[in-house]
Tab-separated table of C-alpha atoms in Angstrom:
chain	number	residue	atom	x	y	z
P	1	MET	CA	125.264	124.401	-54.809
P	2	ASN	CA	128.194	126.152	-56.510
P	3	MET	CA	129.730	125.277	-59.886
P	4	MET	CA	132.407	123.021	-58.425
P	5	GLN	CA	129.885	121.070	-56.398
P	6	ASN	CA	127.687	120.716	-59.501
P	7	LYS	CA	130.652	119.351	-61.415
P	8	PHE	CA	131.456	116.895	-58.646
P	9	ALA	CA	127.832	115.726	-58.448
P	10	ALA	CA	127.716	115.138	-62.208
P	11	LEU	CA	130.927	113.129	-62.177
P	12	LEU	CA	129.838	111.123	-59.158
P	13	LEU	CA	126.537	110.303	-60.902
P	14	ALA	CA	128.485	109.135	-63.924
P	15	ALA	CA	130.541	106.926	-61.651
P	16	LEU	CA	127.420	105.442	-60.118
P	17	VAL	CA	125.830	104.821	-63.529
P	18	GLY	CA	129.056	103.178	-64.605
P	19	GLY	CA	128.819	100.856	-61.624
P	20	LEU	CA	130.505	101.095	-58.252
P	21	ALA	CA	131.565	97.496	-58.345
P	22	ALA	CA	135.069	98.937	-58.252
P	23	VAL	CA	137.526	96.121	-57.742
P	24	SER	CA	136.077	92.684	-58.169
P	25	ALA	CA	137.560	89.641	-56.598
P	26	GLN	CA	139.855	88.614	-59.379
P	27	ALA	CA	142.459	85.994	-59.923
P	28	ALA	CA	145.330	88.440	-60.138
P	29	ILE	CA	145.839	91.924	-58.765
P	30	PRO	CA	148.887	93.419	-60.491
P	31	ILE	CA	150.771	95.720	-58.149
P	32	GLN	CA	153.260	98.162	-59.622
P	33	HIS	CA	156.050	99.444	-57.390
P	34	TRP	CA	158.738	102.047	-57.927
P	35	THR	CA	160.838	104.713	-56.246
P	36	GLN	CA	160.084	108.274	-57.308
P	37	PRO	CA	162.845	109.577	-59.568
P	38	GLU	CA	164.674	112.896	-59.344
P	39	GLY	CA	162.266	115.783	-58.857
P	40	PRO	CA	159.413	116.476	-56.417
P	41	GLY	CA	158.798	113.490	-54.158
P	42	GLN	CA	162.203	112.051	-54.964
P	43	GLY	CA	162.960	108.862	-53.063
P	44	ALA	CA	159.354	108.095	-52.058
P	45	GLU	CA	158.263	104.505	-52.623
P	46	VAL	CA	155.009	104.021	-54.524
P	47	TRP	CA	152.668	101.027	-54.834
P	48	LEU	CA	149.923	101.221	-57.478
P	49	VAL	CA	146.904	99.126	-58.418
P	50	GLU	CA	145.140	100.417	-61.511
P	51	SER	CA	141.363	100.162	-61.126
P	52	PRO	CA	139.800	101.922	-64.110
P	53	ALA	CA	136.132	100.966	-63.575
P	54	VAL	CA	135.243	104.099	-61.600
P	55	PRO	CA	136.783	107.581	-62.169
P	56	MET	CA	138.061	107.870	-58.628
P	57	VAL	CA	141.397	107.450	-56.877
P	58	ASP	CA	142.341	106.558	-53.299
P	59	VAL	CA	145.775	107.499	-52.016
P	60	ARG	CA	147.409	106.568	-48.711
P	61	LEU	CA	150.597	108.359	-47.639
P	62	GLU	CA	152.413	106.818	-44.692
P	63	PHE	CA	155.386	108.002	-42.654
P	64	ASP	CA	157.374	106.372	-39.852
P	65	GLY	CA	156.221	108.772	-37.165
P	66	GLY	CA	153.686	106.867	-35.054
P	67	GLY	CA	153.439	106.642	-31.288
P	68	ARG	CA	156.420	104.288	-30.942
P	69	ARG	CA	158.616	107.340	-31.605
P	70	ASP	CA	156.925	109.591	-29.026
P	71	PRO	CA	159.217	110.771	-26.203
P	72	VAL	CA	158.255	108.993	-22.968
P	73	ASP	CA	157.280	112.239	-21.268
P	74	ARG	CA	155.219	113.331	-24.284
P	75	ALA	CA	153.242	110.192	-25.105
P	76	GLY	CA	150.440	111.222	-27.454
P	77	LEU	CA	152.649	113.550	-29.518
P	78	ALA	CA	151.997	111.732	-32.822
P	79	GLU	CA	148.255	111.720	-32.191
P	80	ALA	CA	148.248	115.403	-31.314
P	81	GLY	CA	150.430	116.345	-34.278
P	82	THR	CA	148.320	114.388	-36.754
P	83	LEU	CA	145.178	116.006	-35.408
P	84	MET	CA	146.595	119.515	-35.577
P	85	MET	CA	147.824	119.129	-39.167
P	86	GLY	CA	144.163	119.214	-40.190
P	87	LYS	CA	143.423	122.415	-38.297
P	88	GLY	CA	144.616	124.903	-40.879
P	89	VAL	CA	147.435	125.815	-43.257
P	90	ARG	CA	149.629	128.889	-43.226
P	91	GLU	CA	149.967	131.514	-45.961
P	92	SER	CA	152.398	130.467	-48.659
P	93	SER	CA	153.491	131.014	-52.220
P	94	GLY	CA	152.544	128.551	-54.943
P	95	LYS	CA	152.872	128.403	-58.699
P	96	GLY	CA	149.858	130.663	-59.032
P	97	GLY	CA	151.160	133.273	-56.605
P	98	ARG	CA	150.212	134.026	-53.014
P	99	GLU	CA	148.085	131.400	-51.280
P	100	PRO	CA	146.155	132.711	-48.281
P	101	ALA	CA	146.141	130.973	-44.934
P	102	LEU	CA	143.147	128.691	-44.308
P	103	ASP	CA	141.788	128.050	-40.833
P	104	GLU	CA	140.067	124.757	-39.954
P	105	ASN	CA	136.683	125.983	-41.190
P	106	ALA	CA	138.033	127.309	-44.477
P	107	LEU	CA	139.982	124.100	-44.964
P	108	GLY	CA	136.815	122.049	-44.468
P	109	GLU	CA	134.935	124.194	-46.959
P	110	ALA	CA	137.749	123.828	-49.488
P	111	TRP	CA	137.546	120.023	-49.285
P	112	ALA	CA	133.758	120.139	-49.589
P	113	ASP	CA	134.000	122.322	-52.705
P	114	LEU	CA	136.354	119.787	-54.269
P	115	GLY	CA	134.096	116.885	-53.365
P	116	ALA	CA	137.226	115.182	-52.038
P	117	MET	CA	138.109	113.690	-48.682
P	118	PHE	CA	141.431	114.039	-46.904
P	119	GLY	CA	142.364	113.171	-43.356
P	120	GLY	CA	145.073	111.876	-41.085
P	121	ASP	CA	145.334	108.958	-38.716
P	122	ASP	CA	148.021	107.577	-36.443
P	123	THR	CA	148.933	104.172	-35.086
P	124	THR	CA	151.685	102.965	-32.811
P	125	ASP	CA	153.911	102.376	-35.853
P	126	ARG	CA	152.980	104.984	-38.424
P	127	VAL	CA	151.120	108.196	-39.251
P	128	SER	CA	149.079	108.192	-42.429
P	129	PHE	CA	147.014	110.531	-44.580
P	130	SER	CA	144.291	109.403	-46.973
P	131	LEU	CA	142.999	111.210	-50.060
P	132	ARG	CA	139.912	110.197	-52.022
P	133	SER	CA	139.076	112.215	-55.128
P	134	LEU	CA	137.473	111.956	-58.519
P	135	THR	CA	140.060	111.695	-61.285
P	136	ASP	CA	138.703	114.640	-63.272
P	137	PRO	CA	142.030	116.393	-64.067
P	138	ASP	CA	141.011	119.779	-62.665
P	139	LEU	CA	139.504	118.401	-59.458
P	140	LEU	CA	142.361	115.983	-58.837
P	141	GLN	CA	145.025	118.617	-59.437
P	142	ARG	CA	143.342	120.989	-56.997
P	143	ALA	CA	142.833	118.242	-54.407
P	144	ALA	CA	146.486	117.179	-54.652
P	145	ALA	CA	147.637	120.781	-54.283
P	146	LEU	CA	145.530	121.286	-51.164
P	147	ALA	CA	146.682	117.974	-49.672
P	148	ALA	CA	150.292	118.990	-50.333
P	149	ARG	CA	149.754	122.184	-48.317
P	150	VAL	CA	148.244	120.236	-45.385
P	151	LEU	CA	151.177	117.827	-45.409
P	152	ALA	CA	153.901	120.471	-45.597
P	153	GLU	CA	152.504	123.763	-44.285
P	154	PRO	CA	150.285	123.223	-41.215
P	155	ALA	CA	149.507	126.443	-39.357
P	156	TRP	CA	149.744	125.010	-35.807
P	157	PRO	CA	147.351	127.601	-34.310
P	158	GLU	CA	148.144	127.897	-30.584
P	159	ALA	CA	144.568	128.655	-29.527
P	160	VAL	CA	143.238	125.619	-31.392
P	161	TRP	CA	145.802	123.367	-29.734
P	162	THR	CA	144.796	124.685	-26.300
P	163	ARG	CA	141.183	123.840	-27.119
P	164	GLU	CA	141.987	120.413	-28.577
P	165	ARG	CA	144.271	119.489	-25.687
P	166	GLU	CA	141.491	120.248	-23.199
P	167	ARG	CA	139.108	118.141	-25.290
P	168	MET	CA	141.599	115.247	-25.436
P	169	GLN	CA	142.216	115.425	-21.692
P	170	ALA	CA	138.478	115.404	-20.991
P	171	ALA	CA	137.997	112.395	-23.288
P	172	LEU	CA	140.913	110.614	-21.635
P	173	ARG	CA	139.513	111.179	-18.129
P	174	GLU	CA	136.128	109.914	-19.254
P	175	SER	CA	137.671	106.800	-20.825
P	176	LEU	CA	139.423	105.978	-17.565
P	177	THR	CA	136.032	105.575	-15.864
P	178	ARG	CA	135.370	102.609	-18.177
P	179	PRO	CA	136.584	99.195	-16.994
P	180	ALA	CA	137.690	98.035	-20.453
P	181	THR	CA	140.047	101.012	-20.836
P	182	VAL	CA	141.597	100.606	-17.391
P	183	ALA	CA	142.117	96.867	-17.885
P	184	SER	CA	143.552	97.328	-21.385
P	185	ARG	CA	146.081	99.941	-20.271
P	186	ALA	CA	147.240	97.739	-17.382
P	187	TYR	CA	147.553	94.792	-19.759
P	188	GLN	CA	149.602	96.756	-22.323
P	189	ARG	CA	151.992	97.943	-19.617
P	190	ALA	CA	152.446	94.398	-18.304
P	191	VAL	CA	153.026	92.841	-21.743
P	192	PHE	CA	155.351	95.461	-23.198
P	193	GLY	CA	157.068	96.885	-20.119
P	194	ALA	CA	159.241	99.862	-21.013
P	195	HIS	CA	158.915	99.328	-24.769
P	196	PRO	CA	157.125	102.193	-26.573
P	197	TYR	CA	154.259	99.789	-27.417
P	198	GLY	CA	153.408	99.955	-23.705
P	199	GLN	CA	153.384	103.765	-23.509
P	200	ALA	CA	150.076	105.459	-22.940
P	201	MET	CA	149.006	109.077	-23.227
P	202	THR	CA	148.134	110.666	-19.888
P	203	ASP	CA	146.906	114.006	-18.618
P	204	GLU	CA	150.498	114.862	-17.726
P	205	THR	CA	152.090	113.896	-21.053
P	206	LEU	CA	149.423	115.849	-22.926
P	207	ALA	CA	150.054	118.887	-20.717
P	208	ARG	CA	153.739	118.841	-21.715
P	209	ILE	CA	153.092	118.798	-25.476
P	210	ALA	CA	153.589	122.255	-26.949
P	211	VAL	CA	153.221	123.528	-30.491
P	212	ALA	CA	157.031	123.559	-30.741
P	213	ASP	CA	157.085	119.808	-30.004
P	214	MET	CA	154.619	119.151	-32.846
P	215	GLN	CA	156.618	121.334	-35.217
P	216	ALA	CA	159.806	119.409	-34.377
P	217	TRP	CA	157.969	116.058	-34.807
P	218	HIS	CA	156.686	117.248	-38.177
P	219	ALA	CA	160.129	118.383	-39.326
P	220	ARG	CA	161.822	115.040	-38.548
P	221	THR	CA	158.933	112.862	-39.828
P	222	PHE	CA	157.652	114.396	-43.038
P	223	LEU	CA	160.424	114.058	-45.596
P	224	ALA	CA	159.479	113.086	-49.142
P	225	CYS	CA	162.059	110.306	-49.218
P	226	ARG	CA	160.429	108.636	-46.200
P	227	ALA	CA	156.947	108.494	-47.728
P	228	LYS	CA	155.308	105.196	-48.628
P	229	VAL	CA	152.530	105.971	-51.084
P	230	SER	CA	149.767	103.514	-51.978
P	231	ILE	CA	147.414	104.338	-54.857
P	232	VAL	CA	144.306	102.510	-56.062
P	233	GLY	CA	142.109	103.961	-58.774
P	234	ALA	CA	141.595	105.044	-62.332
P	235	VAL	CA	145.144	106.267	-62.948
P	236	ASN	CA	148.007	104.709	-64.869
P	237	ARG	CA	151.624	104.664	-63.765
P	238	ALA	CA	152.515	107.989	-65.380
P	239	GLN	CA	149.519	109.687	-63.767
P	240	ALA	CA	150.273	108.078	-60.399
P	241	GLN	CA	153.876	109.253	-60.607
P	242	GLU	CA	152.731	112.795	-61.337
P	243	LEU	CA	150.135	112.656	-58.540
P	244	THR	CA	152.777	111.502	-56.061
P	245	ALA	CA	155.079	114.313	-57.128
P	246	GLN	CA	152.278	116.843	-56.590
P	247	LEU	CA	151.392	115.494	-53.155
P	248	LEU	CA	154.992	115.542	-51.896
P	249	ALA	CA	156.204	118.623	-53.786
P	250	ARG	CA	156.281	120.916	-50.764
P	251	LEU	CA	158.035	118.527	-48.381
P	252	PRO	CA	161.807	118.710	-47.903
P	253	ARG	CA	163.613	116.320	-50.217
P	254	SER	CA	167.005	114.668	-50.181
P	255	ARG	CA	169.848	115.507	-52.546
P	256	ASP	CA	169.467	112.128	-54.212
P	257	ALA	CA	167.407	108.975	-53.820
P	258	LYS	CA	170.025	107.349	-51.554
P	259	ASP	CA	170.480	110.358	-49.292
P	260	CYS	CA	167.556	109.906	-46.934
P	261	PRO	CA	168.554	110.432	-43.280
P	262	SER	CA	167.849	107.414	-41.107
P	263	LEU	CA	165.611	107.543	-38.086
P	264	PRO	CA	166.989	106.194	-34.794
P	265	PRO	CA	166.220	102.488	-34.326
P	266	VAL	CA	163.418	101.455	-31.974
P	267	PRO	CA	164.311	98.491	-29.741
P	268	GLU	CA	162.543	95.171	-30.178
P	269	VAL	CA	159.961	94.008	-27.675
P	270	ALA	CA	161.541	91.917	-24.909
P	271	SER	CA	160.146	88.467	-24.168
P	272	LEU	CA	158.583	87.935	-20.746
P	273	ASP	CA	160.733	85.872	-18.363
P	274	LYS	CA	157.923	84.941	-15.966
P	275	ALA	CA	154.170	84.992	-15.534
P	276	ALA	CA	152.315	87.868	-13.889
P	277	ASP	CA	148.862	87.896	-12.305
P	278	ILE	CA	147.397	91.369	-11.871
P	279	ARG	CA	144.088	91.900	-10.056
P	280	ILE	CA	142.436	95.323	-10.192
P	281	PRO	CA	139.417	96.004	-7.961
P	282	PHE	CA	136.742	97.877	-9.905
P	283	ASP	CA	133.030	98.393	-9.358
P	284	ALA	CA	131.654	97.017	-12.629
P	285	ALA	CA	128.921	94.583	-13.625
P	286	GLN	CA	131.347	92.645	-15.836
P	287	ALA	CA	134.900	91.575	-15.058
P	288	GLN	CA	137.453	92.238	-17.803
P	289	VAL	CA	139.950	89.426	-18.320
P	290	PHE	CA	143.060	89.535	-20.515
P	291	ILE	CA	145.695	86.822	-20.921
P	292	GLY	CA	148.709	87.181	-23.200
P	293	GLN	CA	152.307	88.032	-23.983
P	294	PRO	CA	154.352	89.482	-26.879
P	295	GLY	CA	153.573	87.703	-30.154
P	296	PHE	CA	155.399	88.279	-33.437
P	297	LYS	CA	156.365	90.898	-36.036
P	298	ARG	CA	154.241	91.295	-39.143
P	299	ASP	CA	156.960	90.032	-41.470
P	300	ASP	CA	157.438	86.807	-39.505
P	301	PRO	CA	157.545	83.673	-41.728
P	302	ASP	CA	155.081	81.974	-39.340
P	303	TYR	CA	152.416	84.565	-40.150
P	304	PHE	CA	150.055	82.276	-42.070
P	305	ALA	CA	150.366	79.338	-39.676
P	306	LEU	CA	149.646	81.633	-36.728
P	307	THR	CA	146.743	83.325	-38.517
P	308	VAL	CA	145.055	80.040	-39.408
P	309	GLY	CA	145.803	78.575	-35.984
P	310	ASN	CA	144.396	81.545	-34.140
P	311	TYR	CA	141.216	81.349	-36.198
P	312	ILE	CA	140.706	77.883	-34.725
P	313	LEU	CA	141.764	78.867	-31.206
P	314	GLY	CA	139.766	82.069	-30.703
P	315	GLY	CA	139.610	84.174	-33.851
P	316	GLY	CA	136.794	82.386	-35.622
P	317	GLY	CA	133.916	83.602	-33.492
P	318	PHE	CA	131.298	80.938	-32.797
P	319	VAL	CA	133.390	78.187	-34.401
P	320	SER	CA	136.471	78.769	-32.243
P	321	ARG	CA	137.600	76.495	-29.423
P	322	LEU	CA	137.483	79.255	-26.811
P	323	THR	CA	133.880	80.099	-27.657
P	324	GLU	CA	132.931	76.437	-27.639
P	325	GLU	CA	134.484	75.732	-24.239
P	326	VAL	CA	133.982	79.012	-22.364
P	327	ARG	CA	130.647	80.173	-23.733
P	328	GLU	CA	128.762	77.283	-25.306
P	329	LYS	CA	129.575	74.442	-22.915
P	330	ARG	CA	129.828	76.362	-19.655
P	331	GLY	CA	128.034	79.659	-20.168
P	332	LEU	CA	130.848	81.589	-18.505
P	333	SER	CA	131.029	84.454	-20.958
P	334	TYR	CA	129.028	86.020	-23.752
P	335	SER	CA	132.179	86.948	-25.663
P	336	VAL	CA	135.619	85.337	-25.674
P	337	TYR	CA	138.272	85.686	-28.353
P	338	SER	CA	141.980	85.596	-29.147
P	339	TYR	CA	144.123	87.530	-31.603
P	340	PHE	CA	147.655	88.412	-32.634
P	341	ASN	CA	148.454	92.051	-33.298
P	342	PRO	CA	151.713	92.014	-35.280
P	343	GLY	CA	153.395	95.260	-36.308
P	344	ALA	CA	156.860	96.670	-36.928
P	345	HIS	CA	157.742	94.949	-33.658
P	346	ALA	CA	156.197	91.989	-31.869
P	347	GLY	CA	152.653	92.967	-31.051
P	348	SER	CA	150.651	91.181	-28.415
P	349	PHE	CA	148.968	87.800	-28.413
P	350	THR	CA	145.777	88.266	-26.429
P	351	ILE	CA	142.924	86.201	-25.093
P	352	GLY	CA	140.099	88.422	-23.882
P	353	LEU	CA	136.722	87.853	-22.280
P	354	GLN	CA	134.122	89.522	-20.116
P	355	THR	CA	132.222	87.666	-17.427
P	356	ARG	CA	130.413	88.123	-14.124
P	357	PRO	CA	132.986	88.985	-11.435
P	358	ASP	CA	132.163	85.851	-9.448
P	359	GLN	CA	132.836	83.704	-12.535
P	360	ALA	CA	136.142	85.305	-13.494
P	361	ASP	CA	138.391	82.639	-11.980
P	362	ALA	CA	136.359	79.802	-13.498
P	363	ALA	CA	136.423	81.410	-16.959
P	364	LEU	CA	140.125	82.119	-16.596
P	365	LYS	CA	140.820	78.481	-15.706
P	366	VAL	CA	138.957	77.185	-18.752
P	367	ALA	CA	140.632	79.662	-21.116
P	368	ARG	CA	144.067	78.680	-19.834
P	369	GLU	CA	143.262	74.996	-20.257
P	370	VAL	CA	142.084	75.540	-23.838
P	371	LEU	CA	145.272	77.429	-24.673
P	372	ALA	CA	147.520	74.832	-23.011
P	373	ARG	CA	145.813	71.999	-24.884
P	374	PHE	CA	146.109	73.867	-28.183
P	375	LEU	CA	149.813	74.548	-27.603
P	376	ALA	CA	150.442	70.907	-26.774
P	377	GLN	CA	148.378	69.262	-29.487
P	378	GLY	CA	147.524	71.865	-32.131
P	379	PRO	CA	144.285	71.676	-34.097
P	380	THR	CA	142.639	68.604	-35.549
P	381	GLU	CA	142.554	67.952	-39.287
P	382	VAL	CA	138.812	68.597	-39.258
P	383	GLU	CA	139.266	71.982	-37.560
P	384	LEU	CA	142.036	72.901	-39.988
P	385	LYS	CA	139.946	72.041	-43.039
P	386	ALA	CA	137.008	74.086	-41.756
P	387	ALA	CA	139.234	77.071	-40.890
P	388	LYS	CA	140.821	77.113	-44.333
P	389	ALA	CA	137.418	76.948	-45.995
P	390	ASN	CA	136.154	79.903	-43.956
P	391	LEU	CA	139.265	82.032	-44.425
P	392	ILE	CA	139.617	81.336	-48.145
P	393	GLY	CA	135.896	81.703	-48.745
P	394	GLY	CA	135.887	85.110	-47.088
P	395	PHE	CA	138.998	86.441	-48.793
P	396	ALA	CA	137.119	87.985	-51.722
P	397	LEU	CA	135.256	90.239	-49.287
P	398	ARG	CA	138.581	91.715	-48.160
P	399	ILE	CA	139.315	93.191	-51.577
P	400	ASP	CA	135.886	93.869	-53.089
P	401	SER	CA	136.186	97.681	-53.107
P	402	ASN	CA	138.882	100.250	-53.706
P	403	ARG	CA	138.719	101.294	-50.053
P	404	LYS	CA	139.421	97.741	-48.859
P	405	LEU	CA	142.037	97.226	-51.535
P	406	ILE	CA	144.023	100.277	-50.503
P	407	ASP	CA	144.026	99.058	-46.901
P	408	ASN	CA	145.656	95.869	-48.163
P	409	LEU	CA	148.053	97.756	-50.411
P	410	ALA	CA	149.123	100.037	-47.555
P	411	ASN	CA	149.726	96.946	-45.432
P	412	ILE	CA	151.976	95.523	-48.141
P	413	ALA	CA	153.834	98.831	-48.333
P	414	ALA	CA	154.228	99.274	-44.578
P	415	HIS	CA	155.691	95.806	-44.044
P	416	ASP	CA	157.535	95.338	-47.345
P	417	LEU	CA	155.451	92.289	-48.193
P	418	PRO	CA	155.915	90.672	-51.622
P	419	LEU	CA	154.037	92.180	-54.566
P	420	ASP	CA	152.193	88.896	-55.150
P	421	TYR	CA	150.953	88.838	-51.537
P	422	LEU	CA	147.264	89.160	-52.463
P	423	ASP	CA	147.553	86.720	-55.353
P	424	SER	CA	149.311	84.089	-53.236
P	425	TRP	CA	147.280	84.638	-50.041
P	426	THR	CA	144.896	81.745	-50.719
P	427	GLU	CA	147.751	79.415	-51.639
P	428	GLN	CA	149.642	80.352	-48.451
P	429	VAL	CA	146.599	79.647	-46.279
P	430	ASN	CA	145.831	76.431	-48.111
P	431	LYS	CA	149.250	74.882	-47.560
P	432	VAL	CA	149.282	75.371	-43.755
P	433	THR	CA	149.367	72.018	-41.947
P	434	VAL	CA	148.539	70.902	-38.421
P	435	ALA	CA	152.265	70.499	-37.770
P	436	ASP	CA	152.951	74.032	-39.072
P	437	ILE	CA	150.456	75.485	-36.593
P	438	ARG	CA	151.654	73.417	-33.654
P	439	ASN	CA	155.309	74.291	-34.347
P	440	ALA	CA	154.614	78.000	-34.949
P	441	PHE	CA	152.621	78.367	-31.729
P	442	ALA	CA	155.352	76.502	-29.822
P	443	ARG	CA	157.962	78.914	-31.200
P	444	LYS	CA	156.001	82.052	-30.334
P	445	LEU	CA	154.048	81.385	-27.117
P	446	ARG	CA	154.920	80.189	-23.616
P	447	ALA	CA	151.927	79.306	-21.457
P	448	ASP	CA	154.055	79.595	-18.305
P	449	ARG	CA	155.018	83.214	-19.081
P	450	MET	CA	151.652	84.802	-19.722
P	451	VAL	CA	150.415	88.051	-18.220
P	452	THR	CA	146.940	87.822	-16.716
P	453	VAL	CA	144.892	90.898	-15.897
P	454	VAL	CA	141.543	90.567	-14.140
P	455	LEU	CA	139.634	93.782	-13.483
P	456	GLY	CA	136.411	93.665	-11.498
P	457	GLY	CA	135.027	92.997	-8.065
P	458	LYS	CA	135.915	94.810	-4.885
């Protein structure tokens, strides 16, 4: 173990002795928010929750560069680009002079020496990078400097991309032998049509992605002024502002805070104008069944009514109506559920279940009847009271660590939710009524315009 690793181990032990309770469920979670002033990182928006109990910090940096912005013929570009940004950095010049290039192995060793973690992820809406480090000034400064290089100066090694593309293609081909993957892809296409939410990476789109495409994606996505930065940890506002500036220092920045070039708009998801029934023969022991249609955007004012209502319909596990009717009363399926998946655009509303192929139509009929009855009548007062108790009772578990808290903070940042969102969450759930749920579901869902996908049987 080298000196840096010894230092990290000592600090981590101190953190453990001090208690890793991190963020406790508390009555108020003050969130600070600002736009980075003139200088490195200018224009970036920052959300901060100070959590001084443990000398660690979690940072999430998000950019509007997810799969919804992939060209149709290069679906998978955001995923490929995010992956390749972690495969090495090029030689550059920093404050301390020349900085040598680091390949993927050297980069991994550098993170291990710092005792820090850094990695990227992509979703349909956004691409994000997460940093977790101790707040020891030397370690944190070095971790931020290395993260800044990964964000701004990826090496894009051609040979590594050739290897990774072959690995991704092999994984994709293997996934398409699984019934759940085939059914899910057919369902997404049927629900979203030509909208980017319905795009899927294929062998062919991967084959078209070149290093030049990833470099162009990186250049248009990673501008300091477009960053949304969420920070949870043992740092105050001044330290968080300095940390943000370090992390974004090497990215291109605008001339002033208002001069951030806009990205082209992405169209909204179109509503379905009729039902569709898609049957896919597949030799599998279990049939895969999906029913659904476009749902709602994350910032929709019906969010809480739909969340509570779906808990009663199919999101509450063994206490949901779908489980009661499809599984418990009739034994048609081991697992049945429903969920909304709201994002920057209307995500899907989905009912899903697996069943024996010869029972698929019976299970489908019951699920449709449960949904139709719920849309017509809504929940009972007893169901509503029980759902609120479960949701409110479990809320503390959603924010009982820094890692969970930063997930919530990043969600607030991504969707411009109010700064008191976590503090008012319980109140918002508690004031939902039966009428609110019935009206919200009636506004969002049409039982006569659902897509149904059944995969299984020959």
